[in-house]
mmCIF file of C-alpha atoms in Angstrom:
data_model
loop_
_atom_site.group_PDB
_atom_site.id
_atom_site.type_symbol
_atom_site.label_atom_id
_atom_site.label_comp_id
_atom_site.label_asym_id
_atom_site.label_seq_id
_atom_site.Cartn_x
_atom_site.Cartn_y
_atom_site.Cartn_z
ATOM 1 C CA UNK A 1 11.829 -11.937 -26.347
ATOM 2 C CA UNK A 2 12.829 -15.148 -25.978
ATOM 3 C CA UNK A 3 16.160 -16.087 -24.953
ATOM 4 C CA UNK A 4 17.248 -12.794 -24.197
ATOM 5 C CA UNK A 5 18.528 -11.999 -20.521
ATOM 6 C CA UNK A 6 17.490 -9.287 -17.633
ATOM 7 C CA UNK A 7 19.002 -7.707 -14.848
ATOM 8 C CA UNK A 8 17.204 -8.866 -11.628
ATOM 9 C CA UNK A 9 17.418 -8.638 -8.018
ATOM 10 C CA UNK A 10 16.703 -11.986 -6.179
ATOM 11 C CA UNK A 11 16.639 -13.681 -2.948
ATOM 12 C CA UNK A 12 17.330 -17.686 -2.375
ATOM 13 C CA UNK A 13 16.077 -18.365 1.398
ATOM 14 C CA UNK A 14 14.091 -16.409 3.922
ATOM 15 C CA UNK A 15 15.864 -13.881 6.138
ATOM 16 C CA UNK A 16 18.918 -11.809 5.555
ATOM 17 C CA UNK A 17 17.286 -8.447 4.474
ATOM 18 C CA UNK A 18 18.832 -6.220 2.300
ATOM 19 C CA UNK A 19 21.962 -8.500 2.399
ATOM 20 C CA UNK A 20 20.082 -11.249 0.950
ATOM 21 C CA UNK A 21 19.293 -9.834 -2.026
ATOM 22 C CA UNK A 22 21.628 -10.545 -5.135
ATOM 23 C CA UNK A 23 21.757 -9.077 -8.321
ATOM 24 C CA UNK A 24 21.489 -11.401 -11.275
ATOM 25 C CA UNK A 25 21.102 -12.209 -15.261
ATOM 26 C CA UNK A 26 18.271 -14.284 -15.942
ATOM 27 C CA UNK A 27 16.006 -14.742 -18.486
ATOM 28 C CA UNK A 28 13.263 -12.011 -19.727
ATOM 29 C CA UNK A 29 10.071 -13.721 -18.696
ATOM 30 C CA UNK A 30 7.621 -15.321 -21.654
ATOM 31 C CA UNK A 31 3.975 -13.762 -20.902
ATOM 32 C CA UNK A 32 1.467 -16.717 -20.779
ATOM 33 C CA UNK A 33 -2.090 -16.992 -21.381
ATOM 34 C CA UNK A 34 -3.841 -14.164 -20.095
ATOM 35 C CA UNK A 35 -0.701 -11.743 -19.204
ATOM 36 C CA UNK A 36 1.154 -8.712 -20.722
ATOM 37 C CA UNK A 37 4.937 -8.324 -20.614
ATOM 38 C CA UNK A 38 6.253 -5.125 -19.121
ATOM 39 C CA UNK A 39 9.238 -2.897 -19.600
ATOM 40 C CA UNK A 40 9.482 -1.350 -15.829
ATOM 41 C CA UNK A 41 10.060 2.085 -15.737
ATOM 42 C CA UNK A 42 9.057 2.239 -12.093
ATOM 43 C CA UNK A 43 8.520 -0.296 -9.208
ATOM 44 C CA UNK A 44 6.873 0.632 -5.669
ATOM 45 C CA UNK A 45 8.319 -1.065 -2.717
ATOM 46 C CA UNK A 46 5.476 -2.256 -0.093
ATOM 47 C CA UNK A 47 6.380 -3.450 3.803
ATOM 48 C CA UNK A 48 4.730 -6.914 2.551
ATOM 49 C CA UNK A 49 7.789 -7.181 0.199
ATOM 50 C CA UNK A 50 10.162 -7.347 2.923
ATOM 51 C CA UNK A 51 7.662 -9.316 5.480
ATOM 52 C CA UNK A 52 7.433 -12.031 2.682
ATOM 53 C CA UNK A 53 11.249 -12.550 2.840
ATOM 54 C CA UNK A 54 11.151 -12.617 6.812
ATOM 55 C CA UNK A 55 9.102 -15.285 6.348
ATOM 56 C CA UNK A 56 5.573 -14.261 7.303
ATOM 57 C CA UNK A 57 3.813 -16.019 4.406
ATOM 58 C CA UNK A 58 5.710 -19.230 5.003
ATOM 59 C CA UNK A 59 4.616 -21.636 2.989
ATOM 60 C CA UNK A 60 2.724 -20.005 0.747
ATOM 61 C CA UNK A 61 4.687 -17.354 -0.529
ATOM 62 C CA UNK A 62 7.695 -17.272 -2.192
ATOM 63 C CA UNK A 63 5.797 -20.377 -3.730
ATOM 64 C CA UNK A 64 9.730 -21.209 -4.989
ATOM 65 C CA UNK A 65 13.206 -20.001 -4.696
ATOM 66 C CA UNK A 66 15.157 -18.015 -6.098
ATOM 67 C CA UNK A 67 12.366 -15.231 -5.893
ATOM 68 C CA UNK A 68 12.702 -11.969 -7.431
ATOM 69 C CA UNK A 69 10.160 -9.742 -5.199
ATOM 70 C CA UNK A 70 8.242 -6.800 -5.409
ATOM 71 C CA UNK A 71 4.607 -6.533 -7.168
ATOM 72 C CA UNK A 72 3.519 -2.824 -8.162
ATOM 73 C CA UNK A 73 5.356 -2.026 -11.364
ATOM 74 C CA UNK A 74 4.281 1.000 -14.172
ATOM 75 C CA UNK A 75 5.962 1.122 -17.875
ATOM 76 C CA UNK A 76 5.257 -0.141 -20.917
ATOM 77 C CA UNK A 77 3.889 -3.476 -22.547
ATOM 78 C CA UNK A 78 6.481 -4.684 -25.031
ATOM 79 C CA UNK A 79 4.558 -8.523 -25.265
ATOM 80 C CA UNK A 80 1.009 -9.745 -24.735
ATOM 81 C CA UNK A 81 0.376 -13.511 -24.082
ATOM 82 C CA UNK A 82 -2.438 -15.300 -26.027
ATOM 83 C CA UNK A 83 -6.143 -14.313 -25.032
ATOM 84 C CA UNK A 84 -4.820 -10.771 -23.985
ATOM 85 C CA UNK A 85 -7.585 -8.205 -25.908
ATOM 86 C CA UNK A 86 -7.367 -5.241 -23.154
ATOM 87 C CA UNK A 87 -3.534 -4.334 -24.484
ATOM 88 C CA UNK A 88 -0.888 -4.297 -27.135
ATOM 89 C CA UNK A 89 2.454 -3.833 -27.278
ATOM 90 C CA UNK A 90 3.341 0.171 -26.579
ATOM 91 C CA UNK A 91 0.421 0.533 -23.846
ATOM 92 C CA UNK A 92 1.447 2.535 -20.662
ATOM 93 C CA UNK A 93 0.593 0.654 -17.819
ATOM 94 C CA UNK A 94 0.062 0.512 -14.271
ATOM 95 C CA UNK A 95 -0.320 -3.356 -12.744
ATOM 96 C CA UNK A 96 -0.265 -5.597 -9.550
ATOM 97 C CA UNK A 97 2.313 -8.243 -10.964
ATOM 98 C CA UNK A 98 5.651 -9.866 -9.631
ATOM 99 C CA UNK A 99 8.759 -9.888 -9.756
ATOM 100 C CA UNK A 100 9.128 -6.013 -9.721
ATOM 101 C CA UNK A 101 12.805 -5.813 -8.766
ATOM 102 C CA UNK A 102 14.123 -6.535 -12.440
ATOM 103 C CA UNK A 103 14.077 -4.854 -16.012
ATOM 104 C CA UNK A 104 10.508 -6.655 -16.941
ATOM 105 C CA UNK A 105 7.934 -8.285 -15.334
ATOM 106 C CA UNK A 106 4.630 -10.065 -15.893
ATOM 107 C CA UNK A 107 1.094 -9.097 -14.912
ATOM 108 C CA UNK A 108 -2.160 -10.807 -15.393
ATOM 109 C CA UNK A 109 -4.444 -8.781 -17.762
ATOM 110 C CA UNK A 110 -7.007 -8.914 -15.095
ATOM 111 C CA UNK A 111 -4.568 -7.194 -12.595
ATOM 112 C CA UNK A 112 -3.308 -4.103 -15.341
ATOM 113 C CA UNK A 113 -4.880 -1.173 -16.034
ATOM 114 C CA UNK A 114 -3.680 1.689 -18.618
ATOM 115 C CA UNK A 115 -1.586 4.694 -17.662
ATOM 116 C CA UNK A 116 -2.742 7.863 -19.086
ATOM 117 C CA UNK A 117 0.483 9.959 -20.435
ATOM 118 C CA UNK A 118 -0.529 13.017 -17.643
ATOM 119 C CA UNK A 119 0.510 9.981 -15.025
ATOM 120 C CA UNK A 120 4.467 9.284 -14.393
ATOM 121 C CA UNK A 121 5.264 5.648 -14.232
ATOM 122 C CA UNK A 122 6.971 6.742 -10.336
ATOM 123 C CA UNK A 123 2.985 8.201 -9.671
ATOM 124 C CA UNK A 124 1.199 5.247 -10.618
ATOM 125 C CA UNK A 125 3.098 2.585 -9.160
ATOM 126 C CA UNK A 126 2.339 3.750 -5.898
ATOM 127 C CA UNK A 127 -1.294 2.809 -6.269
ATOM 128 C CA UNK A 128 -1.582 -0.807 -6.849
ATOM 129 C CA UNK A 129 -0.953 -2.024 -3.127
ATOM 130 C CA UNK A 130 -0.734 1.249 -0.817
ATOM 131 C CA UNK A 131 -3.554 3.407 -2.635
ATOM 132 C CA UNK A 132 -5.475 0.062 -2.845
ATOM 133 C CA UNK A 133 -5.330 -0.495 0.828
ATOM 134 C CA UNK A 134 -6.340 2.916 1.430
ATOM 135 C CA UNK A 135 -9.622 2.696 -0.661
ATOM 136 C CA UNK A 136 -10.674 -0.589 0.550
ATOM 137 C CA UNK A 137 -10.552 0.645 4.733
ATOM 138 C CA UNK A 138 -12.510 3.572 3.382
ATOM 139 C CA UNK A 139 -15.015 1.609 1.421
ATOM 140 C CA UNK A 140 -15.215 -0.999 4.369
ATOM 141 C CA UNK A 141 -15.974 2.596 6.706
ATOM 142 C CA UNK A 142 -18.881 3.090 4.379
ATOM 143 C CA UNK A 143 -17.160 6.375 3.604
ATOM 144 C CA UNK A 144 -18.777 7.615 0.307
ATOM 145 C CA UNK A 145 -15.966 9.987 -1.784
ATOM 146 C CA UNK A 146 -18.694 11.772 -3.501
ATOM 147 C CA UNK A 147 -19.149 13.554 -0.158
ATOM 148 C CA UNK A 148 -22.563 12.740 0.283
ATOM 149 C CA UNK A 149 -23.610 10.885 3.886
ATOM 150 C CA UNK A 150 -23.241 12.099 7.529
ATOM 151 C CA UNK A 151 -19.917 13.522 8.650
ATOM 152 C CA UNK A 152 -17.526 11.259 9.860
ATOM 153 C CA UNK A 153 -14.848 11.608 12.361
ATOM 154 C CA UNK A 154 -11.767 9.630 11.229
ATOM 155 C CA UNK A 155 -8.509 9.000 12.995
ATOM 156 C CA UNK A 156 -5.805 7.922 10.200
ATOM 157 C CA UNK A 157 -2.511 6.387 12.579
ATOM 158 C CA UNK A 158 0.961 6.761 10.245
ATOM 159 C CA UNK A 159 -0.611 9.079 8.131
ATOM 160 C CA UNK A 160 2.422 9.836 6.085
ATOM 161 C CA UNK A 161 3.439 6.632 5.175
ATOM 162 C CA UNK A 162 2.353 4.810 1.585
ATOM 163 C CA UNK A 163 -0.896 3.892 2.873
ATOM 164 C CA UNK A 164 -1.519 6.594 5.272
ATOM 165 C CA UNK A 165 -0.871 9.122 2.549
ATOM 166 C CA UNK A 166 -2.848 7.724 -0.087
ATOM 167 C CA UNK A 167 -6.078 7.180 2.881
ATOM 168 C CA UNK A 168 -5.912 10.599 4.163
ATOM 169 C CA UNK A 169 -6.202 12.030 0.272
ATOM 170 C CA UNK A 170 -8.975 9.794 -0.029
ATOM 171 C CA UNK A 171 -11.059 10.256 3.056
ATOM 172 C CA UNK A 172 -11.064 14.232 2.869
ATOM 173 C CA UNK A 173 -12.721 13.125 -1.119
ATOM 174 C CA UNK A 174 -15.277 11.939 1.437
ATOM 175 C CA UNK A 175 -17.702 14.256 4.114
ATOM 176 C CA UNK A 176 -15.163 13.575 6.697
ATOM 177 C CA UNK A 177 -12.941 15.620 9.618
ATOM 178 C CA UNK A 178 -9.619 13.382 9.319
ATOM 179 C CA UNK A 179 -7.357 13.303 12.885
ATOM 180 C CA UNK A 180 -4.072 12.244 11.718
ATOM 181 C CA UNK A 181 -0.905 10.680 13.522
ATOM 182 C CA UNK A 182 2.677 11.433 12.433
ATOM 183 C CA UNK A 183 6.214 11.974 13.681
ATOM 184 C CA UNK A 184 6.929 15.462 14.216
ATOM 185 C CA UNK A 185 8.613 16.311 10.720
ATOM 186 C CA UNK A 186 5.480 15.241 9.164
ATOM 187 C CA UNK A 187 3.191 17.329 10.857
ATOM 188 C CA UNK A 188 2.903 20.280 8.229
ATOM 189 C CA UNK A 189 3.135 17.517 5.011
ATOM 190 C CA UNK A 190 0.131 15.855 6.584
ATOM 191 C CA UNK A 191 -1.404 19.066 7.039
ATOM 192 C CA UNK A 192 -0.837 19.685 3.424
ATOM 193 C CA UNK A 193 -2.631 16.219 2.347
ATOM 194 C CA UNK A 194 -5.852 17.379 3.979
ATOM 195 C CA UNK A 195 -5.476 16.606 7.075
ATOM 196 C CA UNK A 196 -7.848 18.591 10.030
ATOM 197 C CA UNK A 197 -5.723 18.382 12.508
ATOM 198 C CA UNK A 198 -2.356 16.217 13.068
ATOM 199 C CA UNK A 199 -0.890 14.776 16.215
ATOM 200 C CA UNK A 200 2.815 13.550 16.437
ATOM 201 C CA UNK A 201 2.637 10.037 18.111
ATOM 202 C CA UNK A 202 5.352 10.479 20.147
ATOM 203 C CA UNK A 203 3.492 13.029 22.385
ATOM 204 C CA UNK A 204 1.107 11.746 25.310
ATOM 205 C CA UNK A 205 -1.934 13.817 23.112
ATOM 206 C CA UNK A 206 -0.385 11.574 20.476
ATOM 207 C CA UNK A 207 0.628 8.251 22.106
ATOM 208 C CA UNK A 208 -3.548 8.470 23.427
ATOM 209 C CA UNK A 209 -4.830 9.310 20.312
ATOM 210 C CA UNK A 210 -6.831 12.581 21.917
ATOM 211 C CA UNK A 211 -8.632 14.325 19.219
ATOM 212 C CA UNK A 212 -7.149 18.095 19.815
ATOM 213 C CA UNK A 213 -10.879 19.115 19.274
ATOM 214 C CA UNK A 214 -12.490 16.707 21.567
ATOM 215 C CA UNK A 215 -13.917 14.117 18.684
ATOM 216 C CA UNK A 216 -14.781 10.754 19.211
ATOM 217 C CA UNK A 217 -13.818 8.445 16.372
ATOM 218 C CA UNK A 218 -16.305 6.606 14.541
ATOM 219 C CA UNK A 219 -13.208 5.411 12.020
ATOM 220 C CA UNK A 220 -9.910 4.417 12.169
ATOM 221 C CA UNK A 221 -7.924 3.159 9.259
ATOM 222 C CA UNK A 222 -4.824 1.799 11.306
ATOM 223 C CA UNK A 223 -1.863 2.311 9.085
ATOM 224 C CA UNK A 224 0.837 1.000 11.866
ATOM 225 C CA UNK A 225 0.758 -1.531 14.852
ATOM 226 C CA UNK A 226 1.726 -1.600 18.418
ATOM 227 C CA UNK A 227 -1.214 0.327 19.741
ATOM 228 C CA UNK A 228 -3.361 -1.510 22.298
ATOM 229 C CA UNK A 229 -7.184 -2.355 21.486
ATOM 230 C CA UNK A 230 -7.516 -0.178 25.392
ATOM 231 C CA UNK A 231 -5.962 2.976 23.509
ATOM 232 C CA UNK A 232 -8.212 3.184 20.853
ATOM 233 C CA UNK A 233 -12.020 1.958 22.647
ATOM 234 C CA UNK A 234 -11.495 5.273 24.862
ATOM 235 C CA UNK A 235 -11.525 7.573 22.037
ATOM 236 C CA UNK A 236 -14.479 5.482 19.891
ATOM 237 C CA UNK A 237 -17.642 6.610 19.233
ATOM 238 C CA UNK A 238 -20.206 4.303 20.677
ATOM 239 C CA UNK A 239 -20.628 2.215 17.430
ATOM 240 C CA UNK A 240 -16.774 2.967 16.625
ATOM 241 C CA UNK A 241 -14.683 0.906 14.529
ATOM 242 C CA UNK A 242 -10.722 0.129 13.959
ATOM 243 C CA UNK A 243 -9.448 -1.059 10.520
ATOM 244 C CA UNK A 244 -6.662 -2.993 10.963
ATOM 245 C CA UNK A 245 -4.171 -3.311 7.909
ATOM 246 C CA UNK A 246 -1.501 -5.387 9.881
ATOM 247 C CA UNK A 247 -3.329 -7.808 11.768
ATOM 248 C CA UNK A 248 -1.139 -10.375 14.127
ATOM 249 C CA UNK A 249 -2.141 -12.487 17.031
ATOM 250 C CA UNK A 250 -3.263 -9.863 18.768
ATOM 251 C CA UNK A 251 -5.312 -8.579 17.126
ATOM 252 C CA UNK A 252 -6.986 -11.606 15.931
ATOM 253 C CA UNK A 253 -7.509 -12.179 19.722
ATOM 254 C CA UNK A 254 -9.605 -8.473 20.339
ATOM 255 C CA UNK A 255 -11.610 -9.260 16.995
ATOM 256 C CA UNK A 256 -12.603 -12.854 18.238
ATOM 257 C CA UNK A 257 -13.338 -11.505 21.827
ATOM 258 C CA UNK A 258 -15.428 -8.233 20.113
ATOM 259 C CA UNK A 259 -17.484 -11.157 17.751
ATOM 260 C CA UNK A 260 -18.197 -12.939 20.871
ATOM 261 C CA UNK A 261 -19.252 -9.922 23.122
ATOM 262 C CA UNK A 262 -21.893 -8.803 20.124
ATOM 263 C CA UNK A 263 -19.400 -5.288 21.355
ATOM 264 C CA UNK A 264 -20.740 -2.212 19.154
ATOM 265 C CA UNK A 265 -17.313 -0.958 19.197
ATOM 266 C CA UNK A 266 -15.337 -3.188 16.304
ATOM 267 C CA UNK A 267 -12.298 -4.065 14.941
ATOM 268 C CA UNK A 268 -12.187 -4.704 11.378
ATOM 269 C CA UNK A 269 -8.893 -7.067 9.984
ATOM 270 C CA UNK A 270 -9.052 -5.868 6.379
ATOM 271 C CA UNK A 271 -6.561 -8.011 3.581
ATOM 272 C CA UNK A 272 -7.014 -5.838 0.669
ATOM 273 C CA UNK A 273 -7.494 -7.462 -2.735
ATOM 274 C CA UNK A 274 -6.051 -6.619 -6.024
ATOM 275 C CA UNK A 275 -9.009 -5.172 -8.537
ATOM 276 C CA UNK A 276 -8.326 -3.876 -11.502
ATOM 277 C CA UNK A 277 -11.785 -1.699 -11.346
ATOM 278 C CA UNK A 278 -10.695 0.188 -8.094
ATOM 279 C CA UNK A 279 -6.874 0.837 -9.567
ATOM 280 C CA UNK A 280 -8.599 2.335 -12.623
ATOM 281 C CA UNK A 281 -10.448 4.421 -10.245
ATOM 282 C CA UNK A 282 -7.829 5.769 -8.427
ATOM 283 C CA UNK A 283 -5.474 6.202 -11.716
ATOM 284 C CA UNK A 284 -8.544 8.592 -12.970
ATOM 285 C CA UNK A 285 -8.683 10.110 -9.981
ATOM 286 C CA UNK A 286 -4.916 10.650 -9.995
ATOM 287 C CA UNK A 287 -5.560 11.963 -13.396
ATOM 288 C CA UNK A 288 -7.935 14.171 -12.026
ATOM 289 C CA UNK A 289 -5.654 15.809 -9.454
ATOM 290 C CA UNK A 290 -7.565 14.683 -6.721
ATOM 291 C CA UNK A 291 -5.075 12.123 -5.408
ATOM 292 C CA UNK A 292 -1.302 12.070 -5.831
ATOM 293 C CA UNK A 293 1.823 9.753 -5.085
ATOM 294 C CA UNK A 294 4.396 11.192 -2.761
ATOM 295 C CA UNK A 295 7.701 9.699 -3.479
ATOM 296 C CA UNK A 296 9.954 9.483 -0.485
ATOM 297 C CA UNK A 297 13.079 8.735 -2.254
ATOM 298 C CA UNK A 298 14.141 6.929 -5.994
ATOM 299 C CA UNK A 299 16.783 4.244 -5.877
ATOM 300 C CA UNK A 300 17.986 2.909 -9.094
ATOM 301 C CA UNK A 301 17.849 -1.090 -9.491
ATOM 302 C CA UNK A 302 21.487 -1.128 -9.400
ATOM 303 C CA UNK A 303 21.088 -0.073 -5.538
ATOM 304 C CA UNK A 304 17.679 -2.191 -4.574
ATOM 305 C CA UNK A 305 19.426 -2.937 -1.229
ATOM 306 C CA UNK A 306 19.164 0.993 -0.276
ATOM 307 C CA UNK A 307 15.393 0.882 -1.231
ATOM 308 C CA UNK A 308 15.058 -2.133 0.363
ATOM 309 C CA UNK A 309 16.519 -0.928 3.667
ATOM 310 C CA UNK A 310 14.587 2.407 3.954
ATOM 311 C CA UNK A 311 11.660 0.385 3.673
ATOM 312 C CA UNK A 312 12.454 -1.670 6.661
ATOM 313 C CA UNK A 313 13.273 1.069 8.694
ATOM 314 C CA UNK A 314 9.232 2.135 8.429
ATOM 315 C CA UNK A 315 10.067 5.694 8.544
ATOM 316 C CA UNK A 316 9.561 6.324 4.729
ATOM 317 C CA UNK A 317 7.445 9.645 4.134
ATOM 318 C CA UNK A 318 5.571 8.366 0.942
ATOM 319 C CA UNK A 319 6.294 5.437 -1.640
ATOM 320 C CA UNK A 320 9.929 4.152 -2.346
ATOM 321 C CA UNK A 321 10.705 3.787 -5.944
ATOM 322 C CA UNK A 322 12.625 1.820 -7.318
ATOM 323 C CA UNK A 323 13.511 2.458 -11.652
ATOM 324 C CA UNK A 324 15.149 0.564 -13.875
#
């Protein structure tokens, strides 16, 4: 497709939010060696889209500007670079790419996996980043989803937010009683996910993380920040662990002191990484029915600053899509 142009939305510098995004013509991007080129029907907005234009991944990421952002992207491969044998042109797909806020987008081979036709494009670009996420705390808990293994008490913290959704799906695929935090319009959708029991944060039950049933927590997949290490040790079992999905200084701090103290109560900093294996297991479990994408609101590309805003407000019940 060479020479022919796109509709994109960019950013030139760090800062400025939804403000500093600008919708432009460029170029349809030529798929290299190793990568498919995809018609988006659906991109996924993720917090780290928004953090990366703050600047937290200064230097490293944008590696240049302008930068068109976003990474979890669904449609359909229209051009496949040389060495590509896993797709041809016409595939549905689901992959872990760049440059999501446009009309096309590349994606490593290694990073794509197909889309079964029972699977909307919205569905599946939830999973590449959030559901990911998800999985990996669960698989670093040791939680097996076959159900097999001992019951385990898990605490999931902004369970109905991309991640928390997708984890507390996942963990009740597991022997597991889930305790989940929410604000206090989410309490019933949570309920509906799987959830045991639900407590809205902004109570003191909530704010302390009290299991309504008395539990102890041998697992929490931390899906927000803010709450002190002191908040969560009190309601740990004795060989209790935190995932953390947004580590900071902080944090980094309690996980260096907990190394140093040999402390049987842990905290976990988890960085999930992209695997094309573990999205293909979540697609077929998706195609399954045993895990599902809640979409919190569609934007059309045209209006990627709404998108983008909802998504920095952090109070998004689901995935944000944005389509083409």
């Amino acid at each position: 497709m060479a020479g022919k142009v796109m509709h994109a939305v960019q950013y030139s510098k760090y800062g400025g939010g939804a403000a500093g995004l600008k919708h432009v013509e460029v170029p349809i991007p030529t798929p290299k060696n190793g990568e498919v080129l995809i018609k988006i029907e659906a991109t996924a907005l993720n917090p780290i889209d928004w953090k990366v234009q703050k600047g937290v991944m200064r230097p490293f990421m944008p590696k240049k500007f302008p930068f068109i952002p976003a990474t979890d992207v669904a449609g359909e491969v229209v051009e496949v670079g040389a060495g590509v044998t896993k797709f041809k042109a016409g595939d549905k797909v689901v992959a872990n790419g760049g440059g999501g806020l446009a009309e096309y987008a590349v994606a490593k081979q290694s990073l794509t996996v197909g889309r079964p036709p029972e699977i909307s494009a919205a569905d599946a670009a939830g999973l590449p980043i959030a559901g990911l996420t998800a999985y990996q705390a669960l698989q670093t808990a040791g939680i097996k989803l076959d159900g097999s293994g001992n019951e385990v008490n898990v605490l999931i913290t902004a369970a109905s937010g991309g991640v928390g959704h997708y984890a507390v799906q996942l963990a009740k695929l597991g022997n597991t009683f889930v305790t989940a935090t929410c604000g206090a319009r989410n309490i019933e959708f949570v309920k509906s996910l799987g959830a045991d029991e639900v407590l809205d944060y902004k109570t003191p039950e909530g704010a302390a993380l009290k299991s309504p049933s008395g539990k102890k927590y041998d697992v929490v997949i931390h899906c927000t920040s803010g709450i002190p290490w002191s908040t969560f040790e009190s309601n740990l079992s004795p060989n209790g662990k935190v995932i953390d999905m947004s580590p900071n200084a902080g944090t980094m701090w309690t996980y260096a002191k907990k190394k140093i103290t040999l402390s049987k109560k842990q905290l976990v900093l988890l960085m999930a990484s992209p695997s094309s294996e573990k999205l293909e297991y979540l697609v077929q479990l998706m195609k399954d029915g045993k895990l599902k994408t809640v979409i919190d609101s569609k934007h059309p590309l045209s209006k990627a600053e709404e998108a983008w805003t909802k998504s920095i407000e952090s109070h998004a019940t689901g995935k944000i899509i944005v389509e083409p």
